[in-house]
CSV table of C-alpha atoms in Angstrom, one decimal:
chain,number,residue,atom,x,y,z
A,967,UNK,CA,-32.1,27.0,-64.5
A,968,UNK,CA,-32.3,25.5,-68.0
A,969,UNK,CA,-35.2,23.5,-68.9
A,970,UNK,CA,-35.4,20.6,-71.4
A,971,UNK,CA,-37.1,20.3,-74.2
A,972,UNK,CA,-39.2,17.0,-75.2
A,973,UNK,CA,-37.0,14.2,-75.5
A,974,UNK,CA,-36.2,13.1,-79.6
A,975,UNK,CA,-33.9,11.2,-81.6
A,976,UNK,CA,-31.3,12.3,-84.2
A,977,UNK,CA,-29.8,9.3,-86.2
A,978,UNK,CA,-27.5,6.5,-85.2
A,979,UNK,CA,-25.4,7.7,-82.2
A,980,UNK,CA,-21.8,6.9,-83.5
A,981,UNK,CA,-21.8,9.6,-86.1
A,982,UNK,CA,-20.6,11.5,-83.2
A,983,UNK,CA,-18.0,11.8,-80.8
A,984,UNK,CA,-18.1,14.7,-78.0
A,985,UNK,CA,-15.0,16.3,-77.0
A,986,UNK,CA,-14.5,17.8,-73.2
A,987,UNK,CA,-11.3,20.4,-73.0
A,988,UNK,CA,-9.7,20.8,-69.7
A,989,UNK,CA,-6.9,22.3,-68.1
A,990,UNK,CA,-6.5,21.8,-64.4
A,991,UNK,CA,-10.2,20.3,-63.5
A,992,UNK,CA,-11.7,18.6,-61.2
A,993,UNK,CA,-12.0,15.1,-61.7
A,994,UNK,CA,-15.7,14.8,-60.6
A,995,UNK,CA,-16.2,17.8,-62.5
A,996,UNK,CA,-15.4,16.5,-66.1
A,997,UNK,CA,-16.8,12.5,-65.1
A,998,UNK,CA,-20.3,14.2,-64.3
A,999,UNK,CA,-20.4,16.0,-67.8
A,1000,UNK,CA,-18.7,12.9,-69.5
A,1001,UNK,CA,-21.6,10.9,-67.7
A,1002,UNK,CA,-23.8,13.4,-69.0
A,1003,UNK,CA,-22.8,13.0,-72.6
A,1004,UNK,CA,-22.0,9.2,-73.0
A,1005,UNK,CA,-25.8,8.2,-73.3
A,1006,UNK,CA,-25.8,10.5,-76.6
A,1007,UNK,CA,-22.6,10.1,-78.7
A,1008,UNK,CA,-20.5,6.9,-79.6
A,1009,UNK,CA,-17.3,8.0,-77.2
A,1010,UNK,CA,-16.1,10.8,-75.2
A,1011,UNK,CA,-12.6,12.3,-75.5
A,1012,UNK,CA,-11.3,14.3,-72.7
A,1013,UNK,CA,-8.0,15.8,-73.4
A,1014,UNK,CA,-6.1,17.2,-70.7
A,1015,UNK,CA,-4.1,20.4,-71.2
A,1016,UNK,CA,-2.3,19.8,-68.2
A,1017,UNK,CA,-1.4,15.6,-67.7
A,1018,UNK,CA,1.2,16.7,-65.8
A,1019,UNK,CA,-0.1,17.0,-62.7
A,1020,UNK,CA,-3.9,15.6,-63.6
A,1021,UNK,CA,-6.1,12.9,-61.8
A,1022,UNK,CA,-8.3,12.9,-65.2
A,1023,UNK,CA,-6.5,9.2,-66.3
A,1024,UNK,CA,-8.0,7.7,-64.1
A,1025,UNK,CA,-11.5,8.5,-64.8
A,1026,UNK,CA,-13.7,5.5,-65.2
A,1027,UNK,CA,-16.5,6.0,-67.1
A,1028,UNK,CA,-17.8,4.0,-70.1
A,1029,UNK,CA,-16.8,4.5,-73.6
A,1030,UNK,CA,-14.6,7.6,-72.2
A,1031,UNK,CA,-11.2,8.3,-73.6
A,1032,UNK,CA,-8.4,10.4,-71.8
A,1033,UNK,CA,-6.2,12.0,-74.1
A,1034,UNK,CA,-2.9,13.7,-72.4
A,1035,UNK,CA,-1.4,16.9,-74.3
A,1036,UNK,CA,2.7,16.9,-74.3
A,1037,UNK,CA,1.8,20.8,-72.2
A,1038,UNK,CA,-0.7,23.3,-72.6
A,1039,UNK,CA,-1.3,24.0,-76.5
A,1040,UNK,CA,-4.2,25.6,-75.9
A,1041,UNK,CA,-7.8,25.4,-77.3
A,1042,UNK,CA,-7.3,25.0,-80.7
A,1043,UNK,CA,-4.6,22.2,-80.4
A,1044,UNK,CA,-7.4,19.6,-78.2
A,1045,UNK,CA,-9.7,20.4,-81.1
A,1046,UNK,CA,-7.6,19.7,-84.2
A,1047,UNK,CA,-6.0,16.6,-82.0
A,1048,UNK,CA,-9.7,15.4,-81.5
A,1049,UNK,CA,-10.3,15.7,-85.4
A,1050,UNK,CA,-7.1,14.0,-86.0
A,1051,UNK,CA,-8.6,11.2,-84.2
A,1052,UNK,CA,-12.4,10.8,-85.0
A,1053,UNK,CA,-11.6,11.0,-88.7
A,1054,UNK,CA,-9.9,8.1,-89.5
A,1055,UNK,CA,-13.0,6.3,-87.1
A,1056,UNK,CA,-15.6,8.3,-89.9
A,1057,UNK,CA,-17.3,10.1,-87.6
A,1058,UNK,CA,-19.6,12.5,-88.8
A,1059,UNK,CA,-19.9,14.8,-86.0
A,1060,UNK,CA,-18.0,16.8,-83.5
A,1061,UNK,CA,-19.2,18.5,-80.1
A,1062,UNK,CA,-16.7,20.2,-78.1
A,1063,UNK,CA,-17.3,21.8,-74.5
A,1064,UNK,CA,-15.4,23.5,-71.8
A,1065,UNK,CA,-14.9,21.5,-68.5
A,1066,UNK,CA,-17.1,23.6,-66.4
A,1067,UNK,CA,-20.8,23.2,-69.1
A,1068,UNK,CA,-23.9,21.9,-68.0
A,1069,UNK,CA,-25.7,20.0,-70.5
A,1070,UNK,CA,-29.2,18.2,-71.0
A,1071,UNK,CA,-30.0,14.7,-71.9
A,1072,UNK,CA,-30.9,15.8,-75.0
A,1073,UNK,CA,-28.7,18.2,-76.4
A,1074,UNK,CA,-26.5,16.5,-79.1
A,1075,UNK,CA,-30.2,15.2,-80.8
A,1076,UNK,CA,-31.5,18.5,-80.7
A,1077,UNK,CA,-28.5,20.0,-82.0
A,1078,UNK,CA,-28.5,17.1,-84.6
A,1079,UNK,CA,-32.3,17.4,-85.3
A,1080,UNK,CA,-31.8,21.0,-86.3
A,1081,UNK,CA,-28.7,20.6,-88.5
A,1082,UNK,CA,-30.6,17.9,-90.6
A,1083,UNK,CA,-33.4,20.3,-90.9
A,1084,UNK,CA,-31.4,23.1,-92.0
A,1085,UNK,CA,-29.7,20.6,-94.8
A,1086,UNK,CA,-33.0,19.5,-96.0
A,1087,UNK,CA,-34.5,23.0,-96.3
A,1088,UNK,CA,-31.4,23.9,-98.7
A,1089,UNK,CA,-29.7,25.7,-96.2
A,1090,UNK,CA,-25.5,25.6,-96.0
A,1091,UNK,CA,-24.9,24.4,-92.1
A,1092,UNK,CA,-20.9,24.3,-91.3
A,1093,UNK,CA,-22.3,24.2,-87.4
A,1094,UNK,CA,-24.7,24.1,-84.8
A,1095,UNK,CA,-25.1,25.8,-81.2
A,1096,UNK,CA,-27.5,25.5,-78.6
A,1097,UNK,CA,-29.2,28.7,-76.7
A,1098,UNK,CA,-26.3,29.2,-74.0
A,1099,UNK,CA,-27.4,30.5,-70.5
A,1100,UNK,CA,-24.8,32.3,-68.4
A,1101,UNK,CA,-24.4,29.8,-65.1
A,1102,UNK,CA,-24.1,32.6,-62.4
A,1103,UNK,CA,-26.6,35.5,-64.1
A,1104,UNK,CA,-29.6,32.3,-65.7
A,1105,UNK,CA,-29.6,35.1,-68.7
A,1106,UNK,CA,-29.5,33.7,-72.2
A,1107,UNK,CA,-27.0,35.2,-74.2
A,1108,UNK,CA,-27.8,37.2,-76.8
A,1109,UNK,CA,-26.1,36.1,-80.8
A,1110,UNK,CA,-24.4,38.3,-82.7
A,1111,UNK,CA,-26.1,38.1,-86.3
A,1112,UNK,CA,-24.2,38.9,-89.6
A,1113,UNK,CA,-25.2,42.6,-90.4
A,1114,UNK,CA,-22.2,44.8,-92.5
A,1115,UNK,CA,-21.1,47.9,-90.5
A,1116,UNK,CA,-23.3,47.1,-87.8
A,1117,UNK,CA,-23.9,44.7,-85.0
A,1118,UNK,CA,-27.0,43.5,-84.7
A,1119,UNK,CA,-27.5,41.4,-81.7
A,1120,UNK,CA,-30.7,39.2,-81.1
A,1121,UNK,CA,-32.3,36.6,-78.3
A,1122,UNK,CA,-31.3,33.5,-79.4
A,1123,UNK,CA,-34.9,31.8,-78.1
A,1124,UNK,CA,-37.3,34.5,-79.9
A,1125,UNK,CA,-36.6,31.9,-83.4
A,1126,UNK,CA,-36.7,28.3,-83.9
A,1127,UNK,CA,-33.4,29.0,-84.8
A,1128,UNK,CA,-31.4,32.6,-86.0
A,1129,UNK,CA,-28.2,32.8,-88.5
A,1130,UNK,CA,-25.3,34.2,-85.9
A,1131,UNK,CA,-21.9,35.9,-87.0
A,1132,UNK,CA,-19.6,32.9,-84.6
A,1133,UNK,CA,-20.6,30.2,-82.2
A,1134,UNK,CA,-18.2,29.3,-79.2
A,1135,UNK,CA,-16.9,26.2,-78.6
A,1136,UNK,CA,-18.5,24.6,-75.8
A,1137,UNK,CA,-21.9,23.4,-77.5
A,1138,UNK,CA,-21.0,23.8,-81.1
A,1139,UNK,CA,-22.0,20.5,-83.3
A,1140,UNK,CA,-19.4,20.6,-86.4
A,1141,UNK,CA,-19.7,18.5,-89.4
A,1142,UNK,CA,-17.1,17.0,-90.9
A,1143,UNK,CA,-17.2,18.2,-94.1
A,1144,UNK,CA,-17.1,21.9,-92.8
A,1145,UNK,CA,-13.5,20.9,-90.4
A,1146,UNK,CA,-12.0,19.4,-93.7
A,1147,UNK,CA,-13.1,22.3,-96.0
A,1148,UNK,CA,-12.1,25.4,-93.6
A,1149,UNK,CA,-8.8,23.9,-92.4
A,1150,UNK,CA,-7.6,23.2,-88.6
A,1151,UNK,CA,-7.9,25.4,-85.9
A,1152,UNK,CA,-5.6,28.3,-85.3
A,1153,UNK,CA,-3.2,26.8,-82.7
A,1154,UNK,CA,-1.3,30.3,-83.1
A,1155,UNK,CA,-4.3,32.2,-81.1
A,1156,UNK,CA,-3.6,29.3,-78.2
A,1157,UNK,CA,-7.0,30.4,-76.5
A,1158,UNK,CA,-9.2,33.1,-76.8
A,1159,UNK,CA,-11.1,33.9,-79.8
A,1160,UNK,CA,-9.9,30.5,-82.0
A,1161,UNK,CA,-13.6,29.9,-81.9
A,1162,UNK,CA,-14.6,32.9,-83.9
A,1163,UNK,CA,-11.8,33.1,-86.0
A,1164,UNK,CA,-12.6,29.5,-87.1
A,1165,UNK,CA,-16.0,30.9,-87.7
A,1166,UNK,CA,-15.4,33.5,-89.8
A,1167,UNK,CA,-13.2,31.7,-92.3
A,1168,UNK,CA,-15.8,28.8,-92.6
A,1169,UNK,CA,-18.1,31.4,-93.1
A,1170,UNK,CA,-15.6,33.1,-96.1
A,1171,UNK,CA,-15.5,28.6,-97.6
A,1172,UNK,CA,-19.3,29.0,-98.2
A,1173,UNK,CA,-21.0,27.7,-94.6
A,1174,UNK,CA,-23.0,29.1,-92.1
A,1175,UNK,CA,-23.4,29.2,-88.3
A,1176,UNK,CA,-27.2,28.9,-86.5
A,1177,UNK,CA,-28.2,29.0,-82.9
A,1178,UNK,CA,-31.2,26.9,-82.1
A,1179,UNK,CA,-33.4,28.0,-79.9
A,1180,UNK,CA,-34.4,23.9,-79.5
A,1181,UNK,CA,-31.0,23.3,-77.6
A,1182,UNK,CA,-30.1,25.2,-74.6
A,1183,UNK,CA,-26.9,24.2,-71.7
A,1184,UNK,CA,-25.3,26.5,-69.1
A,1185,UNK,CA,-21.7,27.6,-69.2
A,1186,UNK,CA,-19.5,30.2,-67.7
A,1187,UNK,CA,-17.3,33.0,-69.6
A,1188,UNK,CA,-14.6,34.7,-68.0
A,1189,UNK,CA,-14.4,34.8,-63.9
A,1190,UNK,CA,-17.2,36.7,-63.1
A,1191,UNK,CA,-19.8,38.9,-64.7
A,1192,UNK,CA,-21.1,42.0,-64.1
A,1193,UNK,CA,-24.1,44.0,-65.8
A,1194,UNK,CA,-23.3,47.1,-67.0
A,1195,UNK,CA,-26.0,49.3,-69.2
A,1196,UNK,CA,-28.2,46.5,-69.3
A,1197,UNK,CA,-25.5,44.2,-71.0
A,1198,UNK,CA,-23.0,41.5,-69.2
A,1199,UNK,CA,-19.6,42.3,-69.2
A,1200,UNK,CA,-17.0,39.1,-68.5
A,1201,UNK,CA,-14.0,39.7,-66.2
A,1202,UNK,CA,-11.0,37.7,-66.5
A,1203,UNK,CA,-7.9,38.0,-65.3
A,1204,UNK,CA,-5.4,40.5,-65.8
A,1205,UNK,CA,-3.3,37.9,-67.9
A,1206,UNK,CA,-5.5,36.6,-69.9
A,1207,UNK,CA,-6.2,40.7,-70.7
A,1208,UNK,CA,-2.9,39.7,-72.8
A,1209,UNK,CA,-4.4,37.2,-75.3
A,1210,UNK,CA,-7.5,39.3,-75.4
A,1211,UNK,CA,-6.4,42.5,-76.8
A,1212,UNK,CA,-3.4,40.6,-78.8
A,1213,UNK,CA,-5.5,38.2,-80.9
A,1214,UNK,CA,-7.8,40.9,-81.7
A,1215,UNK,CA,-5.6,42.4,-83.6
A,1216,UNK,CA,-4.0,39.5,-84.8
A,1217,UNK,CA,-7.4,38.6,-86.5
A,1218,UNK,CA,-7.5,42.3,-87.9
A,1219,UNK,CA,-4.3,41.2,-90.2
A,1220,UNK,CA,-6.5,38.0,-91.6
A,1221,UNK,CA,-8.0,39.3,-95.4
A,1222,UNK,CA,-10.7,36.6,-95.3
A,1223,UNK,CA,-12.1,38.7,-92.3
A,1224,UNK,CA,-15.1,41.8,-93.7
A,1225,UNK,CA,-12.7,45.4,-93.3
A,1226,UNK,CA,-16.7,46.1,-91.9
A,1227,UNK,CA,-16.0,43.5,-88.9
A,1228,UNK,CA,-12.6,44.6,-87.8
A,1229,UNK,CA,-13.9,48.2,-87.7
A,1230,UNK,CA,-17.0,47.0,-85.3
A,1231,UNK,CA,-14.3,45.1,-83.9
A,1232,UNK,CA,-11.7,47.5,-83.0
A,1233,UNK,CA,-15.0,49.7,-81.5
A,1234,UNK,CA,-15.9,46.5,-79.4
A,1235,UNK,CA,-12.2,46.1,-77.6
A,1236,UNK,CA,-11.9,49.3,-76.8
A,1237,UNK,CA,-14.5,49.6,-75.4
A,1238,UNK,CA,-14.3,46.3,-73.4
A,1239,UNK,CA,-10.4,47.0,-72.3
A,1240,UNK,CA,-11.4,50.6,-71.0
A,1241,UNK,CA,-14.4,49.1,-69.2
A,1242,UNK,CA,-12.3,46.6,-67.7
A,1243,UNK,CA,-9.6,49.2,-66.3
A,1244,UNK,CA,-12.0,51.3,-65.0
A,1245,UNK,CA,-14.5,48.8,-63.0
A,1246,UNK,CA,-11.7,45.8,-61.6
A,1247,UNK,CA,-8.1,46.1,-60.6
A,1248,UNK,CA,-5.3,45.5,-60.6
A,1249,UNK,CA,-5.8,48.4,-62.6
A,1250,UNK,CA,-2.2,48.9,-63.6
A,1251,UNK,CA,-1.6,45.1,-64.1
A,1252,UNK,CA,-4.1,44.9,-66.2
A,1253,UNK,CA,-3.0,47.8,-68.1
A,1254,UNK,CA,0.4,46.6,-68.4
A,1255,UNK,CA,-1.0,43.4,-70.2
A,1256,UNK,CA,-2.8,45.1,-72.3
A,1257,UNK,CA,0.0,47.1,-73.7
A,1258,UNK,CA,1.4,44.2,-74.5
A,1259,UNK,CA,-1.1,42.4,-75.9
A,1260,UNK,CA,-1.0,45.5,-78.3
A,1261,UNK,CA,2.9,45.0,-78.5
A,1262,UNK,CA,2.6,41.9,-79.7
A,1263,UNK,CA,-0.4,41.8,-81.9
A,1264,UNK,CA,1.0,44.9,-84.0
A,1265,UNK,CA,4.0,42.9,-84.1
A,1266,UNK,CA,2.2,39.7,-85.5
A,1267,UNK,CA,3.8,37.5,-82.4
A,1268,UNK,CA,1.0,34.7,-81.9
A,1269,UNK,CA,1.0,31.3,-79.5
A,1270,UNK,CA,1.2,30.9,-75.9
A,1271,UNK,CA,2.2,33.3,-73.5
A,1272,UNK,CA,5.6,33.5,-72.8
């Protein structure tokens, strides 16, 4: 269970709109997080991935705005649709989650707190992201730190805060200055891994990515977890094995990306994929998946899956 740290303030509250993602949630679901957030930024977006067939317009909640998507673009789409809107409102600050995170009543301030503490001490902060606890497992997740040929992995509550290789989405504070400077979001990776693509080419513009130990909230990766050698391995499901294993490799073709991360990279999924096989079926399902995620990465073929 996540506890709270002491209660402070970080600066007027309408530098900052939060963003809630969702594809096919339950309304009571995303109106307890919205409710959750509204007391700490100016407005709450919720765009919906899937309008179609959603009960999400009719959410009544406070300062809360639905925003319907023409289908599902994907991840990176709501985000550069959110940016679209909150900058021509000047808003300083974005903070996106999933649809399924649990936050606490003060995690945007401490978020805030740290990124103003980090710009006074001369530091170069593109983003922000809280300690995140895995919701079924109550571990904290350890963060991947920059480290050349290596991967260096570190508790993200042993430091006030700790320099990390990517953040995800769900949590991350994003200044302005760091969206307009790296450029949108890669609505060609639809879903997985815009997050640390995004990352790594701010990173390549100059800015850099902190966890804060001061900030934690719960959230859930994959559709179950199991613990394998001491680490947490994230099961999803054999289709999203697809976009997995495909935008890997599609991020291995990006030259702003270290040739010393795509080799630790190419380690990582192999590793993962074979894992995968082995310990949950539909073995061959999955396998077929992958093998086309391969296809298709080698290939170059990006968006959603078809």
């Amino acid at each position: 269970m996540i506890t709270e740290p002491p209660a402070t303030a970080f600066g007027p509250p309408d530098r900052i709109w939060a963003v809630i993602i969702c594809y096919r949630a339950a309304q009571d679901t995303v109106a307890s997080l919205a409710r959750a957030l509204i007391s700490q930024v100016a407005r709450v977006l919720v765009i919906d991935n899937d309008a179609s067939q959603s009960t999400l317009a009719a959410l009544q909640v406070e300062r809360v705005t639905y925003v319907p998507m023409a289908s599902n673009l994907g991840t990176a789409a709501a985000m550069n649709r959110a940016w679209q809107m909150a900058l021509p409102e000047d808003i300083e600050f974005l903070i996106c989650f999933d649809q399924d995170s649990v936050v606490t009543s003060n995690l945007v301030s401490s978020l805030g707190l740290r990124w103003e503490q980090l710009k006074r001490d001369g530091y170069s902060p593109g983003a922000v992201g809280p300690a995140w606890e895995d919701a079924r497992t109550h571990r904290v997740l350890r963060a991947l730190k920059p480290a050349g040929w290596r991967r260096q992995r570190i508790d993200a509550d042993t430091a006030d805060f700790v320099e990390v290789d990517h953040l995800i989405t769900s949590g991350c504070l994003v200044h302005r200055d760091t969206w307009l400077n790296t450029g949108p979001f890669d609505e060609g990776l639809f879903l997985d891994y815009v997050d640390i693509e995004w990352s790594l080419r701010a990173r390549n513009c100059g800015f850099h990515f902190y966890v804060t130990r001061d900030a934690k909230m719960q959230h859930a990766i994959g559709d179950s977890v199991i613990s394998i050698f001491g680490r947490s391995l994230w099961i999803h499901q054999p289709i999203r094995q697809y976009l997995l294993v495909r935008n890997h490799l599609l991020l291995w073709r990006r030259p702003y990306i270290a040739l010393s991360w795509k080799c630790r990279d190419a380690v990582q999924v192999a590793m993962k994929a074979s894992l995968v096989f082995a310990l949950r079926g539909p073995r061959w399902q999955r396998l077929l998946w992958i093998m086309r995620g391969v296809w298709d990465g080698l290939r170059g073929r990006s968006g959603p899956i078809m």
